[in-house]
Short mmCIF file of C-alpha atoms in Angstrom, two decimals:
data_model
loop_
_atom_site.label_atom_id
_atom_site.label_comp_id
_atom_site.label_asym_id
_atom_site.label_seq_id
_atom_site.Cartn_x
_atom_site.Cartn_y
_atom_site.Cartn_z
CA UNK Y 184 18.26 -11.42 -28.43
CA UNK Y 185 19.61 -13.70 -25.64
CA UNK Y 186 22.84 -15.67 -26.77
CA UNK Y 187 24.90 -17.81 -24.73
CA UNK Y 188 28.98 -17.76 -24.93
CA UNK Y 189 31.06 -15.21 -26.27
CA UNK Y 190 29.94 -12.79 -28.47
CA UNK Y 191 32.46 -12.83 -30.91
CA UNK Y 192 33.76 -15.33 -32.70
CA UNK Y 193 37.62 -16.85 -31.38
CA UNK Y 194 40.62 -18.98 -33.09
CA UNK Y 195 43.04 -20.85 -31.60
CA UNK Y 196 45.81 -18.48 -32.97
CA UNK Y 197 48.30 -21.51 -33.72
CA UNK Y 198 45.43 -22.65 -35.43
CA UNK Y 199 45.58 -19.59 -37.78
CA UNK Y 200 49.40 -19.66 -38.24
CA UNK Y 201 49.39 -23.46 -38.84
CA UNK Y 202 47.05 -22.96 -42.03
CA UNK Y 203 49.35 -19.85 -42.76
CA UNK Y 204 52.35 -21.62 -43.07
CA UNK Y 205 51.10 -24.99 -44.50
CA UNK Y 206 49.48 -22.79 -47.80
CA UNK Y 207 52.83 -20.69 -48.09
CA UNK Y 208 54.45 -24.14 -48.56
CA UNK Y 209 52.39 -25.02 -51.06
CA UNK Y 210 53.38 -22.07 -52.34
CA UNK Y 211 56.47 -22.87 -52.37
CA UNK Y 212 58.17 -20.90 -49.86
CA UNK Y 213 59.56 -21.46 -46.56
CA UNK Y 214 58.08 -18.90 -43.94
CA UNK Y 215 60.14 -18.31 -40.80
CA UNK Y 216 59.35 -16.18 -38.49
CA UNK Y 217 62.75 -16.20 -36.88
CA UNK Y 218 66.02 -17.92 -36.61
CA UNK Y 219 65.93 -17.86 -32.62
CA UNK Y 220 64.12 -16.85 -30.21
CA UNK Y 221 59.99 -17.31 -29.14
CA UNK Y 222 58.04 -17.14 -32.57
CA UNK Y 223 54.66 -15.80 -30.53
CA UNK Y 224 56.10 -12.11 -30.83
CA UNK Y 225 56.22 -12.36 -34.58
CA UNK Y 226 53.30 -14.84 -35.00
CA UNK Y 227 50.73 -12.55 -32.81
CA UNK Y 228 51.97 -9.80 -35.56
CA UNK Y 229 50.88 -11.45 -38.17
CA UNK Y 230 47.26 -12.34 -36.59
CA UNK Y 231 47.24 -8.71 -35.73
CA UNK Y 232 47.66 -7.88 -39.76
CA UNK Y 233 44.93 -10.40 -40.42
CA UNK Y 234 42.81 -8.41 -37.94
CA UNK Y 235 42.54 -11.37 -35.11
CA UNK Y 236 43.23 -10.52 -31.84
CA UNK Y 237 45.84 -13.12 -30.52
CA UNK Y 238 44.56 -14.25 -26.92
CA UNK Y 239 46.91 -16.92 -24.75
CA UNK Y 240 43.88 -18.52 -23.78
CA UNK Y 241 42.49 -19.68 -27.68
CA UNK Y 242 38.97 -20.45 -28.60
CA UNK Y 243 36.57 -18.69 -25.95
CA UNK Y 244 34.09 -21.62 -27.07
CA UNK Y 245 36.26 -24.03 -25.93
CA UNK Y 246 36.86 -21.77 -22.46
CA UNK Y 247 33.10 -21.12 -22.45
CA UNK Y 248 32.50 -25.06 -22.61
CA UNK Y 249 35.08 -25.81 -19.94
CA UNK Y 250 33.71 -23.22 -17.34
CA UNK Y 251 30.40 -24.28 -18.40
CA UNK Y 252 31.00 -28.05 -17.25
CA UNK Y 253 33.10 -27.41 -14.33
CA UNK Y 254 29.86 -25.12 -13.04
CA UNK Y 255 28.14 -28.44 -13.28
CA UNK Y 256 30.44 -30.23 -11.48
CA UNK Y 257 30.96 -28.41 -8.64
CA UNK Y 258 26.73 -27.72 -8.57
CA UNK Y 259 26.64 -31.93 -8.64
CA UNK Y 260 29.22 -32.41 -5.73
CA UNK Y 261 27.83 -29.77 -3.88
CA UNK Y 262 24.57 -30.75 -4.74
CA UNK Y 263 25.28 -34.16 -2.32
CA UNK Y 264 27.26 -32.55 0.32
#
């Protein structure tokens, strides 16, 4: 089987945390993940206990689509060179 793109489905992991924290609201509660200091430490933890790999670049579709369209563009300028 031939399939274009990345293999494996990708999340923006802000994406992930956003939902995280919005339901434990809901909830009731009021996640931190800590009074100072850069949250990514902490946040990639917590994809890592959900079992998603935490990546800096987000969605490989999105990255996929991007390289995809600058390949086009740079085959159309070249193209009338």
């Amino acid at each position: 089987m031939n399939r274009e793109g990345p293999a494996e489905e990708t999340h923006n992991p802000w994406t992930i945390v956003n939902v995280v924290f919005h339901y434990l609201a809901e909830q009731g509660l009021h996640p931190t993940f800590s009074t100072a200091g850069d949250p990514g430490i902490p946040a990639a933890e917590m994809l890592r206990a959900f079992g998603i790999t935490p990546t800096a670049d987000g969605d490989a579709r999105i990255r996929h689509e991007v390289t995809q369209h600058l390949a086009e563009l740079r085959a159309a300028i070249l193209e009338d060179e």
